Short mmCIF file of C-alpha atoms in Angstrom, two decimals:
data_model
loop_
_atom_site.label_atom_id
_atom_site.label_comp_id
_atom_site.label_asym_id
_atom_site.label_seq_id
_atom_site.Cartn_x
_atom_site.Cartn_y
_atom_site.Cartn_z
CA MET A 229 -16.33 -8.80 -115.16
CA ALA A 230 -13.77 -6.34 -116.47
CA GLU A 231 -16.68 -4.05 -117.24
CA SER A 232 -18.22 -4.21 -113.79
CA SER A 233 -14.90 -3.99 -111.95
CA ARG A 234 -14.32 -0.56 -113.39
CA LYS A 235 -17.10 0.80 -111.19
CA PHE A 236 -15.35 -0.04 -107.95
CA PRO A 237 -12.52 1.90 -106.35
CA GLU A 238 -9.08 0.45 -106.89
CA ILE A 239 -7.17 -0.63 -103.81
CA GLN A 240 -4.21 1.65 -103.02
CA GLY A 241 -2.10 -0.31 -100.56
CA GLY A 242 0.62 1.11 -98.39
CA GLY A 243 -1.60 3.40 -96.33
CA SER A 244 -2.67 3.39 -92.71
CA LEU A 245 -6.19 2.96 -91.39
CA MET A 246 -7.10 6.52 -90.46
CA ILE A 247 -9.41 6.51 -87.43
CA ALA A 248 -10.76 8.75 -84.71
CA TRP A 249 -10.14 6.83 -81.49
CA GLN A 250 -12.61 7.32 -78.63
CA ILE A 251 -10.85 7.69 -75.30
CA LYS A 252 -13.26 9.90 -73.38
CA GLY A 253 -13.01 8.84 -69.74
CA LYS A 254 -10.53 6.07 -70.61
CA ASN A 255 -7.16 5.71 -68.88
CA VAL A 256 -4.13 6.64 -70.90
CA LEU A 257 -0.71 5.91 -69.46
CA VAL A 258 2.12 8.12 -70.68
CA VAL A 259 5.61 6.86 -69.89
CA GLY A 260 8.09 9.72 -70.00
CA GLY A 261 7.70 13.44 -69.47
CA GLY A 262 9.77 15.17 -72.13
CA GLU A 263 8.83 17.21 -75.17
CA VAL A 264 7.41 14.29 -77.15
CA ALA A 265 5.36 13.19 -74.14
CA ALA A 266 4.02 16.74 -73.81
CA GLY A 267 2.70 16.59 -77.39
CA ARG A 268 1.08 13.20 -76.81
CA ILE A 269 -0.50 14.44 -73.58
CA LEU A 270 -2.13 17.37 -75.35
CA HIS A 271 -3.55 15.04 -78.01
CA VAL A 272 -5.17 12.74 -75.46
CA LEU A 273 -6.42 15.55 -73.21
CA ASN A 274 -8.13 17.06 -76.25
CA ALA A 275 -9.95 13.74 -76.53
CA ASP A 276 -11.06 13.83 -72.86
CA ALA A 277 -8.92 10.97 -71.58
CA ASN A 278 -7.79 10.46 -67.97
CA VAL A 279 -4.04 10.77 -68.22
CA THR A 280 -1.38 9.37 -65.90
CA VAL A 281 2.25 10.32 -66.50
CA VAL A 282 4.90 8.01 -65.10
CA CYS A 283 8.26 9.77 -64.93
CA PRO A 284 10.73 10.87 -62.27
CA ALA A 285 9.97 14.50 -61.41
CA SER A 286 13.41 15.54 -62.63
CA GLY A 287 12.45 14.39 -66.13
CA LEU A 288 9.32 16.51 -66.52
CA ASN A 289 9.55 19.32 -69.05
CA PRO A 290 7.89 22.68 -68.30
CA GLU A 291 4.71 21.91 -70.25
CA VAL A 292 4.19 18.55 -68.54
CA SER A 293 4.99 20.11 -65.13
CA HIS A 294 2.42 22.78 -65.88
CA ARG A 295 -0.26 20.17 -66.64
CA VAL A 296 0.65 18.23 -63.48
CA SER A 297 0.42 21.32 -61.30
CA ARG A 298 -2.93 22.24 -62.87
CA GLY A 299 -4.28 18.77 -62.12
CA GLN A 300 -4.83 18.11 -65.81
CA VAL A 301 -2.83 14.89 -65.54
CA LYS A 302 -1.95 12.56 -62.67
CA HIS A 303 1.76 12.24 -61.99
CA VAL A 304 3.58 9.15 -60.68
CA ASP A 305 7.06 10.25 -59.65
CA ARG A 306 9.18 7.20 -60.51
CA LEU A 307 10.22 4.95 -63.37
CA PHE A 308 7.69 2.66 -65.09
CA GLU A 309 6.57 -0.54 -63.31
CA PRO A 310 4.57 -3.31 -64.99
CA SER A 311 1.67 -2.84 -62.57
CA ASP A 312 1.15 0.61 -64.15
CA LEU A 313 -0.51 -1.26 -66.99
CA ASP A 314 -3.23 -2.79 -64.78
CA THR A 315 -5.70 0.02 -65.41
CA ALA A 316 -4.40 1.33 -68.73
CA ASP A 317 -6.61 1.40 -71.82
CA MET A 318 -3.83 2.86 -73.97
CA VAL A 319 -0.09 3.33 -73.48
CA LEU A 320 2.14 6.01 -74.99
CA VAL A 321 5.88 5.67 -74.41
CA ALA A 322 8.28 8.53 -75.03
CA VAL A 323 11.58 7.80 -73.29
CA ASP A 324 15.14 7.72 -74.61
CA ASP A 325 15.66 4.09 -73.66
CA PRO A 326 15.04 1.62 -76.49
CA ALA A 327 15.50 -1.45 -74.27
CA ALA A 328 13.02 -0.26 -71.64
CA SER A 329 10.61 0.79 -74.41
CA THR A 330 10.71 -2.67 -75.95
CA VAL A 331 9.93 -4.28 -72.61
CA ILE A 332 6.87 -2.04 -72.18
CA TRP A 333 5.76 -2.71 -75.77
CA LYS A 334 5.88 -6.47 -75.20
CA LEU A 335 3.94 -6.22 -71.96
CA CYS A 336 1.29 -4.15 -73.74
CA LYS A 337 0.99 -6.73 -76.51
CA GLU A 338 0.61 -9.58 -73.96
CA ARG A 339 -2.23 -7.62 -72.39
CA ARG A 340 -3.65 -6.43 -75.72
CA ILE A 341 -3.33 -2.77 -74.78
CA PRO A 342 -2.99 -0.43 -77.79
CA ALA A 343 0.41 1.25 -77.60
CA ASN A 344 2.70 3.69 -79.35
CA ILE A 345 6.44 3.72 -78.73
CA ALA A 346 7.67 7.07 -80.01
CA ASP A 347 10.23 6.83 -82.82
CA VAL A 348 10.03 3.03 -83.03
CA PRO A 349 7.59 2.35 -85.88
CA PRO A 350 7.66 -1.46 -85.53
CA GLU A 351 6.57 -1.00 -81.91
CA CYS A 352 3.46 1.01 -82.67
CA ASP A 353 -0.14 -0.08 -83.07
CA PHE A 354 -0.73 3.39 -84.45
CA TYR A 355 1.08 6.54 -85.50
CA PHE A 356 0.21 10.11 -84.76
CA GLY A 357 -0.22 12.75 -87.44
CA SER A 358 -0.45 16.51 -87.52
CA VAL A 359 -3.96 17.61 -86.49
CA HIS A 360 -5.95 20.74 -87.30
CA ARG A 361 -8.76 21.42 -84.86
CA ASP A 362 -11.74 23.75 -85.16
CA GLY A 363 -14.46 22.83 -82.70
CA PRO A 364 -16.02 19.53 -83.79
CA LEU A 365 -13.88 19.49 -86.93
CA GLN A 366 -10.63 17.56 -86.79
CA ILE A 367 -8.34 17.07 -89.75
CA MET A 368 -5.34 14.78 -89.49
CA VAL A 369 -2.48 14.84 -91.96
CA SER A 370 -0.33 11.73 -92.11
CA THR A 371 2.65 11.08 -94.36
CA ASN A 372 2.86 7.50 -93.13
CA GLY A 373 6.13 8.22 -91.43
CA LYS A 374 7.81 9.60 -94.57
CA GLY A 375 7.85 13.28 -93.58
CA PRO A 376 6.58 14.41 -90.18
CA ARG A 377 7.72 17.98 -90.81
CA LEU A 378 5.91 18.00 -94.13
CA ALA A 379 2.77 16.76 -92.38
CA ALA A 380 2.85 19.86 -90.18
CA LEU A 381 3.42 22.13 -93.20
CA ILE A 382 0.51 20.56 -95.10
CA ARG A 383 -1.69 20.86 -92.00
CA ARG A 384 -0.91 24.58 -91.79
CA TYR A 385 -1.59 24.97 -95.51
CA ILE A 386 -5.01 23.35 -95.07
CA ALA A 387 -5.79 25.48 -92.02
CA LYS A 388 -5.02 28.59 -94.08
CA THR A 389 -7.16 27.59 -97.06
CA LEU A 390 -10.22 26.42 -95.11
CA PRO A 391 -12.99 29.00 -94.85
CA LYS A 392 -13.19 30.79 -91.53
CA ASN A 393 -15.64 29.21 -89.12
CA ALA A 394 -15.45 25.79 -90.77
CA GLY A 395 -16.29 24.34 -87.38
CA ASN A 396 -19.40 26.51 -87.32
CA ALA A 397 -20.80 24.74 -90.39
CA ILE A 398 -20.70 21.46 -88.52
CA GLU A 399 -22.20 22.90 -85.34
CA ALA A 400 -24.91 24.56 -87.42
CA ILE A 401 -25.90 21.40 -89.28
CA GLY A 402 -25.90 19.41 -86.02
CA GLU A 403 -27.97 22.08 -84.32
CA LEU A 404 -30.41 22.23 -87.23
CA ARG A 405 -30.95 18.47 -86.96
CA GLN A 406 -31.64 18.82 -83.21
CA ARG A 407 -34.10 21.68 -83.67
CA LEU A 408 -35.86 19.79 -86.45
CA ARG A 409 -36.34 16.84 -84.13
CA LYS A 410 -37.97 19.19 -81.64
CA ILE A 411 -40.48 20.67 -84.08
CA ALA A 412 -41.15 17.35 -85.85
CA PRO A 413 -40.52 14.72 -83.19
CA ALA A 414 -42.69 11.84 -84.47
CA PRO A 415 -40.58 8.72 -85.02
CA GLU A 416 -42.57 7.87 -88.16
CA GLU A 417 -41.46 11.22 -89.59
CA SER A 418 -37.83 10.16 -89.52
CA PRO A 419 -37.58 9.48 -93.31
CA GLN A 420 -39.02 12.95 -94.10
CA ARG A 421 -36.62 14.56 -91.62
CA MET A 422 -33.65 12.75 -93.14
CA ALA A 423 -34.73 13.56 -96.70
CA TRP A 424 -35.14 17.23 -95.82
CA MET A 425 -31.75 17.40 -94.07
CA THR A 426 -30.19 15.89 -97.20
CA LYS A 427 -31.94 18.57 -99.24
CA VAL A 428 -30.46 21.20 -96.91
CA SER A 429 -26.98 19.74 -97.40
CA ASN A 430 -27.46 19.75 -101.17
CA THR A 431 -28.79 23.31 -101.30
CA PHE A 432 -25.81 25.02 -99.69
CA GLU A 433 -22.18 24.79 -100.56
CA TRP A 434 -20.55 23.68 -97.36
CA ASP A 435 -18.54 26.88 -97.10
CA GLN A 436 -21.84 28.79 -97.24
CA MET A 437 -22.89 26.84 -94.16
CA CYS A 438 -20.01 28.45 -92.28
CA GLU A 439 -21.98 31.71 -92.52
CA LEU A 440 -25.30 30.43 -91.16
CA THR A 441 -26.51 32.31 -88.12
CA ASP A 442 -28.80 31.28 -85.33
CA GLU A 443 -31.56 33.35 -86.94
CA ASP A 444 -30.98 31.68 -90.32
CA MET A 445 -31.51 28.27 -88.81
CA ASN A 446 -34.90 29.16 -87.42
CA ASN A 447 -35.82 30.67 -90.77
CA ILE A 448 -34.75 27.51 -92.61
CA LEU A 449 -36.91 25.41 -90.31
CA THR A 450 -40.06 27.31 -91.35
CA PHE A 451 -39.64 25.72 -94.80
CA TYR A 452 -39.65 22.15 -93.49
CA SER A 453 -43.44 21.64 -93.50
CA ASP A 454 -43.48 22.43 -97.25
CA ASN A 455 -40.43 20.19 -97.80
CA LYS A 456 -38.57 23.17 -99.25
CA VAL A 457 -35.19 24.73 -98.55
CA PRO A 458 -34.48 28.43 -99.11
CA SER A 459 -31.38 29.61 -100.92
CA LEU A 460 -28.69 31.54 -99.06
CA ASP A 461 -29.87 34.74 -100.78
CA GLU A 462 -33.44 34.15 -99.63
CA LEU A 463 -32.18 33.53 -96.12
CA LYS A 464 -30.13 36.71 -96.14
CA ALA A 465 -33.20 38.69 -97.24
CA MET A 466 -35.14 37.20 -94.32
CA ARG A 467 -32.64 38.43 -91.73
CA ARG A 468 -34.18 41.07 -89.51
CA ASP A 469 -31.23 43.37 -90.09
CA SER A 470 -30.80 42.44 -93.74
CA GLY A 471 -29.07 45.16 -95.67
CA GLN A 472 -26.61 45.61 -92.82
CA PRO A 473 -23.46 43.59 -92.63
CA LYS A 474 -24.04 40.54 -90.46
CA SER A 475 -21.19 39.30 -88.39
CA GLU A 476 -22.80 37.39 -85.55
CA LEU A 477 -22.48 33.69 -86.23
CA PHE A 478 -24.33 30.89 -84.57
CA ASP A 479 -22.66 30.77 -81.19
CA GLY A 480 -23.03 27.06 -80.55
CA SER A 481 -25.39 27.51 -77.61
CA PHE A 482 -28.15 24.96 -77.43
CA GLY A 483 -30.57 26.85 -75.20
CA PHE A 484 -32.60 28.40 -77.99
CA SER A 485 -36.30 27.67 -77.64
CA VAL A 486 -37.67 26.44 -80.94
CA GLY A 487 -41.29 27.12 -81.83
CA ALA A 488 -41.60 29.82 -79.19
CA MET B 143 2.41 30.79 -63.01
CA ALA B 144 -0.23 32.68 -64.94
CA GLU B 145 2.61 34.08 -67.02
CA SER B 146 4.18 30.75 -67.82
CA SER B 147 0.89 28.97 -68.51
CA ARG B 148 0.23 31.29 -71.40
CA LYS B 149 3.03 29.60 -73.34
CA PHE B 150 1.33 26.21 -73.43
CA PRO B 151 -1.49 25.16 -75.70
CA GLU B 152 -4.92 25.24 -74.11
CA ILE B 153 -6.78 21.95 -73.88
CA GLN B 154 -9.75 21.76 -76.25
CA GLY B 155 -11.80 18.83 -75.04
CA GLY B 156 -14.55 17.09 -76.96
CA GLY B 157 -12.35 15.77 -79.75
CA SER B 158 -11.22 12.31 -80.75
CA LEU B 159 -7.68 10.97 -80.76
CA MET B 160 -6.82 11.06 -84.44
CA ILE B 161 -4.48 8.19 -85.28
CA ALA B 162 -3.12 6.22 -88.21
CA TRP B 163 -3.67 2.58 -87.23
CA GLN B 164 -1.17 0.00 -88.51
CA ILE B 165 -2.89 -3.14 -89.76
CA LYS B 166 -0.50 -4.33 -92.45
CA GLY B 167 -0.69 -8.11 -92.41
CA LYS B 168 -3.13 -8.09 -89.48
CA ASN B 169 -6.47 -9.89 -89.58
CA VAL B 170 -9.54 -7.73 -89.87
CA LEU B 171 -12.94 -9.39 -89.52
CA VAL B 172 -15.80 -7.66 -91.29
CA VAL B 173 -19.27 -8.82 -90.26
CA GLY B 174 -21.81 -7.95 -92.96
CA GLY B 175 -21.45 -7.46 -96.70
CA GLY B 176 -23.59 -4.45 -97.61
CA GLU B 177 -22.70 -0.95 -98.74
CA VAL B 178 -21.27 0.17 -95.39
CA ALA B 179 -19.18 -2.99 -95.19
CA ALA B 180 -17.88 -2.31 -98.72
CA GLY B 181 -16.61 1.11 -97.61
CA ARG B 182 -14.93 -0.36 -94.52
CA ILE B 183 -13.32 -3.10 -96.60
CA LEU B 184 -11.76 -0.57 -98.97
CA HIS B 185 -10.33 1.39 -96.01
CA VAL B 186 -8.65 -1.68 -94.50
CA LEU B 187 -7.43 -3.05 -97.84
CA ASN B 188 -5.76 0.32 -98.49
CA ALA B 189 -3.90 -0.30 -95.22
CA ASP B 190 -2.75 -3.77 -96.35
CA ALA B 191 -4.83 -5.83 -93.91
CA ASN B 192 -5.90 -9.45 -94.40
CA VAL B 193 -9.67 -9.18 -94.58
CA THR B 194 -12.27 -11.84 -93.85
CA VAL B 195 -15.92 -11.07 -94.56
CA VAL B 196 -18.53 -13.09 -92.68
CA CYS B 197 -21.91 -12.82 -94.39
CA PRO B 198 -24.36 -15.12 -96.15
CA ALA B 199 -23.63 -14.93 -99.89
CA SER B 200 -27.11 -13.54 -100.52
CA GLY B 201 -26.17 -10.46 -98.46
CA LEU B 202 -23.07 -9.45 -100.44
CA ASN B 203 -23.39 -6.26 -102.44
CA PRO B 204 -21.76 -6.03 -105.90
CA GLU B 205 -18.59 -4.34 -104.64
CA VAL B 206 -18.01 -6.89 -101.89
CA SER B 207 -18.78 -9.75 -104.32
CA HIS B 208 -16.27 -8.24 -106.72
CA ARG B 209 -13.56 -8.19 -104.02
CA VAL B 210 -14.40 -11.77 -103.00
CA SER B 211 -14.18 -13.00 -106.60
CA ARG B 212 -10.88 -11.20 -107.08
CA GLY B 213 -9.48 -12.86 -103.97
CA GLN B 214 -8.95 -9.47 -102.31
CA VAL B 215 -10.90 -10.66 -99.27
CA LYS B 216 -11.70 -14.07 -97.79
CA HIS B 217 -15.41 -14.86 -97.64
CA VAL B 218 -17.15 -16.98 -95.01
CA ASP B 219 -20.64 -17.74 -96.30
CA ARG B 220 -22.73 -17.80 -93.12
CA LEU B 221 -23.76 -15.67 -90.15
CA PHE B 222 -21.22 -14.62 -87.50
CA GLU B 223 -20.03 -17.17 -84.94
CA PRO B 224 -18.00 -16.27 -81.82
CA SER B 225 -15.08 -18.44 -82.97
CA ASP B 226 -14.64 -15.98 -85.86
CA LEU B 227 -12.97 -13.72 -83.30
CA ASP B 228 -10.22 -16.21 -82.48
CA THR B 229 -7.80 -14.81 -85.04
CA ALA B 230 -9.17 -11.27 -85.37
CA ASP B 231 -6.99 -8.24 -84.62
CA MET B 232 -9.82 -5.82 -85.40
CA VAL B 233 -13.56 -6.24 -85.93
CA LEU B 234 -15.85 -4.08 -88.09
CA VAL B 235 -19.58 -4.81 -87.87
CA ALA B 236 -22.03 -3.45 -90.44
CA VAL B 237 -25.29 -5.40 -90.17
CA ASP B 238 -28.87 -4.20 -89.69
CA ASP B 239 -29.31 -6.11 -86.45
CA PRO B 240 -28.67 -4.06 -83.32
CA ALA B 241 -29.08 -7.03 -80.96
CA ALA B 242 -26.60 -9.18 -82.85
CA SER B 243 -24.24 -6.22 -83.13
CA THR B 244 -24.29 -5.68 -79.38
CA VAL B 245 -23.46 -9.34 -78.75
CA ILE B 246 -20.44 -9.07 -81.06
CA TRP B 247 -19.36 -5.79 -79.43
CA LYS B 248 -19.42 -7.38 -75.97
CA LEU B 249 -17.44 -10.39 -77.13
CA CYS B 250 -14.84 -8.06 -78.65
CA LYS B 251 -14.54 -6.12 -75.41
CA GLU B 252 -14.08 -9.31 -73.36
CA ARG B 253 -11.25 -10.24 -75.71
CA ARG B 254 -9.89 -6.69 -75.96
CA ILE B 255 -10.25 -6.59 -79.75
CA PRO B 256 -10.65 -3.06 -81.17
CA ALA B 257 -14.08 -2.86 -82.79
CA ASN B 258 -16.42 -0.54 -84.64
CA ILE B 259 -20.16 -1.20 -84.80
CA ALA B 260 -21.47 0.94 -87.65
CA ASP B 261 -24.07 3.52 -86.64
CA VAL B 262 -23.81 2.69 -82.92
CA PRO B 263 -21.39 5.27 -81.51
CA PRO B 264 -21.40 3.89 -77.94
CA GLU B 265 -20.27 0.56 -79.38
CA CYS B 266 -17.21 1.89 -81.14
CA ASP B 267 -13.59 2.05 -80.02
CA PHE B 268 -13.07 4.33 -82.99
CA TYR B 269 -14.94 6.17 -85.72
CA PHE B 270 -14.12 6.46 -89.38
CA GLY B 271 -13.77 9.76 -91.19
CA SER B 272 -13.59 10.87 -94.77
CA VAL B 273 -10.10 10.24 -96.16
CA HIS B 274 -8.17 11.92 -98.98
CA ARG B 275 -5.34 9.82 -100.34
CA ASP B 276 -2.41 10.79 -102.52
CA GLY B 277 0.36 8.20 -102.36
CA PRO B 278 1.96 8.37 -98.91
CA LEU B 279 -0.21 11.35 -97.98
CA GLN B 280 -3.45 10.63 -96.12
CA ILE B 281 -5.74 13.30 -94.81
CA MET B 282 -8.70 12.36 -92.64
CA VAL B 283 -11.59 14.71 -91.99
CA SER B 284 -13.70 13.95 -88.92
CA THR B 285 -16.70 15.88 -87.65
CA ASN B 286 -16.84 13.72 -84.53
CA GLY B 287 -20.11 12.22 -85.67
CA LYS B 288 -21.85 15.59 -86.11
CA GLY B 289 -21.93 15.66 -89.92
CA PRO B 290 -20.61 12.73 -91.95
CA ARG B 291 -21.83 14.30 -95.21
CA LEU B 292 -20.05 17.52 -94.34
CA ALA B 293 -16.88 15.55 -93.65
CA ALA B 294 -16.98 14.29 -97.23
CA LEU B 295 -17.61 17.81 -98.58
CA ILE B 296 -14.70 19.23 -96.58
CA ARG B 297 -12.48 16.40 -97.74
CA ARG B 298 -13.31 17.20 -101.38
CA TYR B 299 -12.68 20.89 -100.73
CA ILE B 300 -9.24 20.08 -99.33
CA ALA B 301 -8.44 17.75 -102.24
CA LYS B 302 -9.29 20.57 -104.64
CA THR B 303 -7.18 23.22 -102.89
CA LEU B 304 -4.08 21.06 -102.34
CA PRO B 305 -1.34 21.57 -104.92
CA LYS B 306 -1.14 18.88 -107.58
CA ASN B 307 1.35 16.15 -106.76
CA ALA B 308 1.21 16.79 -103.03
CA GLY B 309 2.09 13.13 -102.57
CA ASN B 310 5.16 13.74 -104.71
CA ALA B 311 6.57 16.21 -102.19
CA ILE B 312 6.55 13.49 -99.55
CA GLU B 313 8.04 10.86 -101.83
CA ALA B 314 10.69 13.37 -102.90
CA ILE B 315 11.73 14.26 -99.36
CA GLY B 316 11.77 10.58 -98.35
CA GLU B 317 13.80 9.70 -101.42
CA LEU B 318 16.24 12.56 -100.78
CA ARG B 319 16.82 11.26 -97.25
CA GLN B 320 17.53 7.77 -98.64
CA ARG B 321 19.94 9.02 -101.30
CA LEU B 322 21.71 11.17 -98.73
CA ARG B 323 22.23 8.13 -96.55
CA LYS B 324 23.85 6.41 -99.52
CA ILE B 325 26.32 9.19 -100.30
CA ALA B 326 27.03 9.96 -96.62
CA PRO B 327 26.44 6.69 -94.82
CA ALA B 328 28.65 7.13 -91.74
CA PRO B 329 26.59 6.77 -88.54
CA GLU B 330 28.56 9.57 -86.89
CA GLU B 331 27.42 11.86 -89.70
CA SER B 332 23.79 11.47 -88.64
CA PRO B 333 23.56 14.91 -86.95
CA GLN B 334 24.90 16.64 -90.07
CA ARG B 335 22.50 14.69 -92.26
CA MET B 336 19.56 15.62 -90.06
CA ALA B 337 20.59 19.28 -89.88
CA TRP B 338 20.95 19.47 -93.65
CA MET B 339 17.58 17.79 -94.24
CA THR B 340 16.03 20.37 -91.91
CA LYS B 341 17.73 23.09 -93.94
CA VAL B 342 16.22 21.59 -97.10
CA SER B 343 12.75 21.61 -95.50
CA ASN B 344 13.21 25.21 -94.46
CA THR B 345 14.48 26.36 -97.86
CA PHE B 346 11.51 25.25 -99.92
CA GLU B 347 7.87 25.99 -99.41
CA TRP B 348 6.27 22.59 -99.20
CA ASP B 349 4.24 23.20 -102.33
CA GLN B 350 7.50 23.91 -104.17
CA MET B 351 8.61 20.44 -103.18
CA CYS B 352 5.72 19.04 -105.22
CA GLU B 353 7.62 20.19 -108.30
CA LEU B 354 10.96 18.57 -107.50
CA THR B 355 12.17 16.20 -110.17
CA ASP B 356 14.49 13.26 -109.98
CA GLU B 357 17.19 15.41 -111.57
CA ASP B 358 16.62 18.17 -109.00
CA MET B 359 17.22 15.78 -106.15
CA ASN B 360 20.59 14.74 -107.43
CA ASN B 361 21.45 18.38 -107.98
CA ILE B 362 20.43 19.25 -104.41
CA LEU B 363 22.65 16.47 -103.07
CA THR B 364 25.74 18.03 -104.67
CA PHE B 365 25.34 20.90 -102.14
CA TYR B 366 25.41 18.64 -99.09
CA SER B 367 29.19 18.54 -98.64
CA ASP B 368 29.21 22.36 -98.36
CA ASN B 369 26.19 22.23 -96.02
CA LYS B 370 24.27 24.44 -98.45
CA VAL B 371 20.87 24.18 -100.09
CA PRO B 372 20.11 25.75 -103.47
CA SER B 373 16.97 27.77 -104.07
CA LEU B 374 14.27 26.50 -106.41
CA ASP B 375 15.39 29.05 -109.01
CA GLU B 376 18.97 27.84 -108.81
CA LEU B 377 17.73 24.29 -109.18
CA LYS B 378 15.65 25.17 -112.19
CA ALA B 379 18.67 26.82 -113.83
CA MET B 380 20.64 23.62 -113.24
CA ARG B 381 18.14 21.46 -115.10
CA ARG B 382 19.65 20.06 -118.27
CA ASP B 383 16.64 21.21 -120.27
CA SER B 384 16.22 24.46 -118.35
CA GLY B 385 14.43 27.05 -120.41
CA GLN B 386 12.00 24.45 -121.61
CA PRO B 387 8.84 23.69 -119.68
CA LYS B 388 9.45 20.77 -117.35
CA SER B 389 6.63 18.37 -116.73
CA GLU B 390 8.31 15.14 -115.71
CA LEU B 391 8.06 14.75 -111.96
CA PHE B 392 9.96 12.38 -109.76
CA ASP B 393 8.25 9.10 -110.57
CA GLY B 394 8.71 7.46 -107.19
CA SER B 395 11.08 4.80 -108.48
CA PHE B 396 13.88 3.89 -106.14
CA GLY B 397 16.24 2.30 -108.63
CA PHE B 398 18.30 5.40 -109.31
CA SER B 399 22.00 4.81 -108.76
CA VAL B 400 23.40 7.57 -106.58
CA GLY B 401 27.01 8.59 -106.99
CA ALA B 402 27.34 6.77 -110.33
#
């Protein structure tokens, strides 16, 4: 028992459950229109939510006003009313009124709506962190409430140390998988496709993947039928303009015709 | 308008809402007991949830069995039944049965219980990412479903490039705030305390904070009454054993008697 238990990861309590919430097309109600609300609004717009801000117009800060005037968020020009919750899938409260906040929190809990009351940890189903974004790559730093400023510093440190075009590596691998499915579409070939994609992942260091170009990906695919994967050096030698510095990265467009 | 809009961050759609969910003491139902379930269970145990695993005993993998036998999770030795949801605050499904999974997903949505059906993105309120943990510091890497293997590689890259004892920096700053409150407890002094803590954060690079010792923190506090913050070099010179290499970091204990 003691022997076998050593194989399994030890539990490290005291953390949060770090998750990537899906709110595309869902309704997020933001109560308040100040600086904190503006930050929350950006987070949820980046996740493609439909956002409604409830706040008297006089309380909107310039950033929130800007988003209202651009039609990026819907604005309800008054204080919160309980019926605002009728269509809400998530509620974010950022007002300087603890009593009003608590009332909204309780209503949300009655209706089982996930909610975050800014600066009131016991009235939060979830906390926010500091987020680095690079295309499909998102990295959240959380200090579990112990140092929000530090979270931002650590996030900037990570952003600085990540290779350039880290997002490109993810786009490239996703694109490679799509192109592979086009040239080898048979469902019964799925295990081979998966095994080969794993081989691709194991062949390149992930920061090498940041350098893969559109041309490279088509060259890699020519090795699939032999169940081989070329090295980065082999790929570089295959580039039509090899010998010259290559700067054009895969541009993320999906219109390339494979097998043409 | 065009002028002012340039000040505000552009929206970058297509992301997730990255959040740190609070499930301490909440009930998480895990349906299934295989390898994927084992990973989910570790995530939620690290966030101090009460975990119930519903799965016939024959379907438990060694890690899940280990956690059951240690009493880390409750085990219900049968297939899922709808009444299992009665006390669930969150549901994680990891079974190789898409039809059964969909039934559970729909029941969760009727009851507004946040749920994740492994490998079925449309049946997920949230996705998991790859998480680095160092004490109070948690860093989640998400590729928004485009490259789970890459997420793990990027997470390892970040873990390698972070300064040692990154978690210590957070503990240290949290501990400093607590000790400050003890030596300057007056509520009306809150603005001064906050301003001084900001000054501390601005004085040190965050990776310097990883090096702060217990002794350093008490030395820093002696500068509070003058609203000053010493540099790291000044602090090092103040160490009783300065001149000798210092390896003992702040150990995270909170029993130190301030002002004694």
